[in-house]
Amino acid sequence: MSATLAAAGQIVVPALSKAKPLRLPTVSDTELDSGLRVLAVRRPGVPLVEFRLRIPFTAPPGRAVGQHVARSQLLSDTLLSGTAEHGAADLAAAIQALGGAITASVDADRLGLGGSVLASSLPALLDLLAEVLVSASYPSEEVVGERERLVQELAIHRSQAGVVAREVLLHRMYGAHPYGHDLPQPEEIERVTAAALRTLHGRRVAPQGAVLTLVGDLQPAKATAAAAQALQAWAPTSASRRTPAPPAIPPPGAALLVDRPGAVQTTLRLAGPAPSRGTPDAAAFTLANLVFGGYFSSRWVSNIREDKGYTYSPHAQVEHPAAGSRVVISADVATDVTAPALLETRYELGRIATVAVGQDELDQARRYAIGTLALGTASQAGLASTISVLAGAGLELGYLREHQRALEAATVDEVLAAGARYLAPANLTTVLVGDAANITGPLRRLIDIEDA
Amino acid sequence: MPPPAASTLSRARRPAMSASFAVERGRLDNGLRVLVSPDKASPVVAVAVYYDVGMRSEPEGRTGFAHLFEHLMFQGSATLPKGEHFTRVQGAGGTLNGSTHVDYTNYYELLPSNATELGMFLEADRMRSVALTEENLVNQVAVVQNEIRVNVLNRAYGSFPWLTLPPVLYESFANSHNGYGDFIDLESASLDDAQEFFNRYYAPGNALLTVAGDVDVDQVLAWAEQHFGDIPARTVPTRPSFAEPAPKGEQRSTMTDHLAPSPAVALGWRVPDPADLTAFLPFVVLAEVLTDGDASRLQERLVLRDRSVTSVGGYVGLLGDPLDTRDPTPLLLEVHHPEETSVDTVLAAIDEEMDRLAQDGLAAAELERTVRRMAARYLRDVDPVLGRALSMSVFEQQRGRAELVNELPDLLSRVTPDQLQAAAATLQPQSRAVLELRPGGPA
């Protein structure tokens, strides 16, 4: 449509009224004698409290990372399988009776316990949380059963092309560093014993360096006191570790191709290092990434989806593991347009890395980045996750305001510099999972290909 | 339909577990209904438009059309060129999406509240004059085909069971067909089909506009009049009944999935018409009693005790939301199991647990704890303004009662052990559909 009514001035698109300033709540911040930090925020609304507990949990240096990944995954999966006082089903029933839920998860940086509970039952939920932290028993038969179940579940998980691509990508980037092992291997899981989990729990499920975030219909002083009371018996141990700095990510080299015979799509991933939150070029990079492919209105999405129809959900996402951030560029493209899709992707990356962005598209990305800061903190769950994640990175909630200022100030030149440094196609590791027989030939006209 | 008063005793012992969100209404001359729920807690607003048409209404030979049409609604209008809908919303600091369901299609934005009028304008703009062009149609058919590839064709268990169980459970085209669409049907879709679908189903009288968050009610109603008021009224289609008889005898089928590493089985039973909440809610609670967490009947039996399955899940509604679907709708169980466990073993254990529930009823406190968690989870869903706007919209559109956003926790807590026991007794082998998924087979 070349001549639209708005362009002809017949219909006026409403202007935005004045933006409200970012409102951030006060965070009550208390370090208990055990070393546990408790952050509490009153955000009434629905009668719930959201909680997030992060415990540093990276692999010990000099030990087999694969073993730690297997043990920590199984520990997370059986942490709620029994305590000194409750069996698995009894514990689940007790949590449910509070209108509560506790889920455990683990990654290369931390063990996480999170969930929500009816506000009036927060003290009781904290008691159950303490019971788990202090006396999780890892019953042998639960561990053996979960071991078998986890092997089956991982087989299902690894049947997804995106999971395979991510494993290959992270291993290529980080090698033997903990970030290079995204998922446990079945043979490592089969070797994990209940005794090993109890030992690992005793050493590492400890309050020093851990952060508990509580957000919701609560009084911060009262909630903090309830946490201190409930978690009294959770004693510190000698272990406290931060994730080691990752090795320098090797030059990308040839693209890695994982054959998936007969696949109707190719799973395309490109990735490289990105600036961590709060570093000088973080805001400029956020904007460069948005203009490139970080939101729907970006150049890359307009090109390969809205113009050419090669894909459904292209996205360029920044991930922030503790020891160094990365950008991951993802698209699942129809098999017969794999090479053209990679060509357009490299074209748009090349553009953001070598040609200054227009002031209009920069301002548009800037308004998006600033506006969505308010959206992310507008619910109890969103606020709790934001505070917890920032605390894990050593930042306060006020970081969001500093980030907003940095976004407001970033210039075209700074955005070009960030694009050049982090989004140049020559610097990104490329992985493809697809039907090798159909895609290898056309891809070789663009890049070097190596079997993964 | 105000619920009867609860006994003072049970009220006194129960922790606070409901919300009290405001509900205001308006209606324009062209038939558009307007729902407003002001909440000043955060400077954000959700704007949503619900059209009362979903996958069940698409014509034979046009499977997937409701969803394809949803894509076309983002492609520009007589006022704005392609792409501007996205750049306007995102350039205001907002996010947006749309989704196609069995019985409805929705479009929504989450925005900083200074962009409320813009969000309403953009929804009015495409309701008035969406741009249906050949170029956009061809482009979005390709995009939708890639959506189906990534979510179904290149994904293990991708169609299981939401696209593959309905043909086993249902007879009619409306209820049983593939709502994502066959590629041939998608490629056969024409601009005339699109224009006719728009004319018929996207009339203002077939839509509901919801605005929730940091807004003033009178201002929203004035903007609604200003931006939507001049969209001409059109005939509102009468929604047909999609009712069909429940299966006579157990229905069995088997499919293969060449990407799947291990087998799975899905079971489906028809449940009472959701229009009658008193008859329907016991089944919604039953799905949770059976599968929510380690303390649920089937988790405890199959995963913790027998160790015979990898996972078991259960829910009411094909897409997992029990309260957004009209009649007919199923209760589903989905079980993933290793080769060493036979399907018969899985079915026998499920039948045994169902019989136990039907005959012996619930354990002490089992219903109370299940409902308490369900209520808390619902509150968590409606704490964000967008989740709240969506939940209120579907209640208003299908039941004329957005207030259910506040009433649902109480209604759930009124489900009795007897009702639950009676519900379990209806889930018999002879009234169910069973779909087995076998790994392997041709690519």
Short mmCIF file of C-alpha atoms in Angstrom, two decimals, chain A residues 215-399:
data_model
loop_
_atom_site.label_atom_id
_atom_site.label_comp_id
_atom_site.label_asym_id
_atom_site.label_seq_id
_atom_site.Cartn_x
_atom_site.Cartn_y
_atom_site.Cartn_z
CA VAL A 215 7.70 -10.02 46.71
CA GLY A 216 3.98 -9.59 47.19
CA ASP A 217 1.29 -8.91 49.73
CA LEU A 218 3.68 -8.69 52.69
CA GLN A 219 5.28 -6.33 55.21
CA PRO A 220 9.03 -6.41 54.46
CA ALA A 221 10.21 -6.31 58.10
CA LYS A 222 7.78 -9.03 59.14
CA ALA A 223 8.55 -11.23 56.12
CA THR A 224 12.30 -10.86 56.67
CA ALA A 225 11.91 -11.77 60.34
CA ALA A 226 9.83 -14.80 59.34
CA ALA A 227 12.56 -15.88 56.94
CA ALA A 228 15.28 -15.39 59.57
CA GLN A 229 13.24 -17.41 62.07
CA ALA A 230 12.41 -20.24 59.66
CA LEU A 231 15.90 -20.52 58.21
CA GLN A 232 17.80 -20.31 61.52
CA ALA A 233 18.96 -23.92 61.28
CA TRP A 234 20.29 -23.54 57.74
CA ALA A 235 23.98 -23.31 58.63
CA PRO A 236 26.84 -22.07 56.48
CA THR A 237 29.53 -24.41 55.18
CA SER A 238 33.01 -23.62 53.95
CA ALA A 239 32.04 -23.74 50.28
CA SER A 240 31.29 -20.56 48.39
CA ARG A 241 32.13 -20.21 44.74
CA ARG A 242 31.58 -17.95 41.85
CA THR A 243 31.60 -19.26 38.31
CA PRO A 244 35.13 -19.03 36.91
CA ALA A 245 35.61 -16.61 34.02
CA PRO A 246 35.02 -18.43 30.76
CA PRO A 247 38.00 -18.95 28.50
CA ALA A 248 38.35 -16.59 25.56
CA ILE A 249 35.75 -17.83 23.09
CA PRO A 250 37.71 -19.33 20.17
CA PRO A 251 37.46 -17.83 16.69
CA PRO A 252 34.28 -19.22 15.17
CA GLY A 253 35.88 -21.22 12.37
CA ALA A 254 33.68 -23.26 10.07
CA ALA A 255 29.95 -23.56 10.69
CA LEU A 256 28.99 -26.81 12.40
CA LEU A 257 26.36 -28.93 10.70
CA VAL A 258 24.41 -31.61 12.55
CA ASP A 259 22.65 -33.95 10.13
CA ARG A 260 18.92 -34.50 10.74
CA PRO A 261 17.96 -36.60 7.73
CA GLY A 262 14.64 -35.67 6.18
CA ALA A 263 14.18 -32.58 8.38
CA VAL A 264 11.64 -30.14 6.87
CA GLN A 265 13.40 -27.21 8.53
CA THR A 266 16.93 -26.19 9.36
CA THR A 267 17.57 -25.01 12.89
CA LEU A 268 19.94 -22.09 12.50
CA ARG A 269 21.86 -20.61 15.45
CA LEU A 270 24.60 -17.98 15.60
CA ALA A 271 26.15 -16.79 18.85
CA GLY A 272 28.96 -14.82 20.37
CA PRO A 273 29.95 -12.90 23.48
CA ALA A 274 27.92 -9.84 24.51
CA PRO A 275 28.50 -7.13 27.12
CA SER A 276 27.26 -7.93 30.63
CA ARG A 277 24.70 -5.75 32.39
CA GLY A 278 26.10 -2.50 33.71
CA THR A 279 29.21 -2.51 31.50
CA PRO A 280 29.89 0.64 29.45
CA ASP A 281 28.62 -0.59 26.08
CA ALA A 282 25.67 -2.65 27.40
CA ALA A 283 23.01 -0.09 26.49
CA ALA A 284 24.42 0.60 23.03
CA PHE A 285 24.61 -3.13 22.39
CA THR A 286 21.00 -3.62 23.53
CA LEU A 287 19.95 -1.07 20.93
CA ALA A 288 22.16 -2.47 18.15
CA ASN A 289 20.75 -5.93 18.79
CA LEU A 290 17.17 -4.63 18.76
CA VAL A 291 17.64 -2.83 15.46
CA PHE A 292 19.23 -5.95 13.99
CA GLY A 293 16.86 -8.69 15.18
CA GLY A 294 15.95 -8.33 18.85
CA TYR A 295 12.27 -7.47 18.39
CA PHE A 296 9.54 -7.90 15.83
CA SER A 297 10.06 -4.45 14.28
CA SER A 298 13.71 -5.25 13.52
CA ARG A 299 15.42 -5.37 10.15
CA TRP A 300 16.09 -9.11 10.24
CA VAL A 301 12.50 -10.10 11.16
CA SER A 302 11.14 -7.74 8.50
CA ASN A 303 13.48 -9.28 5.97
CA ILE A 304 13.34 -13.03 6.49
CA ARG A 305 9.80 -13.31 7.88
CA GLU A 306 7.62 -10.43 6.78
CA ASP A 307 9.20 -9.98 3.37
CA LYS A 308 10.40 -13.46 2.40
CA GLY A 309 8.43 -15.88 4.59
CA TYR A 310 11.48 -18.07 5.27
CA THR A 311 10.68 -18.55 8.96
CA TYR A 312 8.10 -18.08 11.71
CA SER A 313 9.97 -16.96 14.78
CA PRO A 314 13.38 -15.42 14.23
CA HIS A 315 14.83 -13.79 17.33
CA ALA A 316 18.13 -12.43 18.63
CA GLN A 317 18.33 -12.80 22.36
CA VAL A 318 20.85 -11.75 24.96
CA GLU A 319 21.52 -14.25 27.74
CA HIS A 320 23.31 -13.25 30.93
CA PRO A 321 25.09 -16.12 32.65
CA ALA A 322 27.07 -14.81 35.63
CA ALA A 323 30.56 -15.01 34.19
CA GLY A 324 29.89 -13.45 30.80
CA SER A 325 26.91 -12.62 28.61
CA ARG A 326 26.22 -13.87 25.10
CA VAL A 327 23.94 -13.12 22.19
CA VAL A 328 22.11 -16.03 20.53
CA ILE A 329 20.51 -15.54 17.13
CA SER A 330 17.88 -18.16 16.29
CA ALA A 331 15.69 -19.00 13.32
CA ASP A 332 14.11 -22.23 12.12
CA VAL A 333 13.92 -21.93 8.34
CA ALA A 334 12.35 -24.10 5.65
CA THR A 335 14.90 -26.62 4.34
CA ASP A 336 14.87 -25.41 0.74
CA VAL A 337 15.65 -21.79 1.72
CA THR A 338 18.39 -22.57 4.24
CA ALA A 339 21.23 -20.96 2.27
CA PRO A 340 19.19 -17.89 1.26
CA ALA A 341 18.09 -17.45 4.90
CA LEU A 342 21.69 -17.61 6.10
CA LEU A 343 22.68 -15.17 3.36
CA GLU A 344 20.09 -12.62 4.52
CA THR A 345 21.04 -13.19 8.16
CA ARG A 346 24.70 -12.52 7.43
CA TYR A 347 23.73 -9.52 5.33
CA GLU A 348 21.76 -7.95 8.19
CA LEU A 349 24.52 -8.76 10.69
CA GLY A 350 27.07 -7.28 8.32
CA ARG A 351 24.97 -4.15 7.99
CA ILE A 352 24.60 -3.57 11.72
CA ALA A 353 28.35 -4.15 12.13
CA THR A 354 29.51 -1.80 9.38
CA VAL A 355 26.87 0.87 8.58
CA ALA A 356 25.48 3.46 11.01
CA VAL A 357 21.82 2.96 11.97
CA GLY A 358 19.26 5.64 11.11
CA GLN A 359 18.30 8.03 13.90
CA ASP A 360 14.63 7.03 13.49
CA GLU A 361 15.19 3.32 13.88
CA LEU A 362 17.50 3.97 16.81
CA ASP A 363 14.88 6.11 18.56
CA GLN A 364 12.21 3.51 17.89
CA ALA A 365 14.36 0.75 19.44
CA ARG A 366 15.19 3.08 22.35
CA ARG A 367 11.52 3.72 23.13
CA TYR A 368 10.87 -0.02 23.03
CA ALA A 369 13.77 -0.81 25.36
CA ILE A 370 12.73 1.86 27.85
CA GLY A 371 9.00 1.15 27.72
CA THR A 372 9.40 -2.57 28.29
CA LEU A 373 11.42 -1.92 31.47
CA ALA A 374 8.12 -0.89 33.10
CA LEU A 375 6.24 -3.92 31.73
CA GLY A 376 8.71 -6.42 33.19
CA THR A 377 8.30 -5.16 36.75
CA ALA A 378 4.50 -4.69 36.65
CA SER A 379 3.55 -7.98 38.34
CA GLN A 380 4.56 -9.75 41.53
CA ALA A 381 6.19 -12.60 39.62
CA GLY A 382 7.95 -10.31 37.14
CA LEU A 383 9.28 -8.07 39.89
CA ALA A 384 10.48 -11.02 41.98
CA SER A 385 12.32 -12.57 39.04
CA THR A 386 13.86 -9.25 38.04
CA ILE A 387 15.15 -8.52 41.55
CA SER A 388 16.46 -12.07 41.96
CA VAL A 389 18.23 -12.15 38.60
CA LEU A 390 19.82 -8.74 39.17
CA ALA A 391 20.95 -9.80 42.66
CA GLY A 392 22.58 -12.85 41.06
CA ALA A 393 24.54 -10.46 38.85
CA GLY A 394 25.52 -8.33 41.87
CA LEU A 395 23.14 -5.51 40.92
CA GLU A 396 20.39 -3.67 42.76
CA LEU A 397 16.95 -2.92 41.34
CA GLY A 398 18.10 0.68 40.84
CA TYR A 399 20.25 -0.67 38.01
#
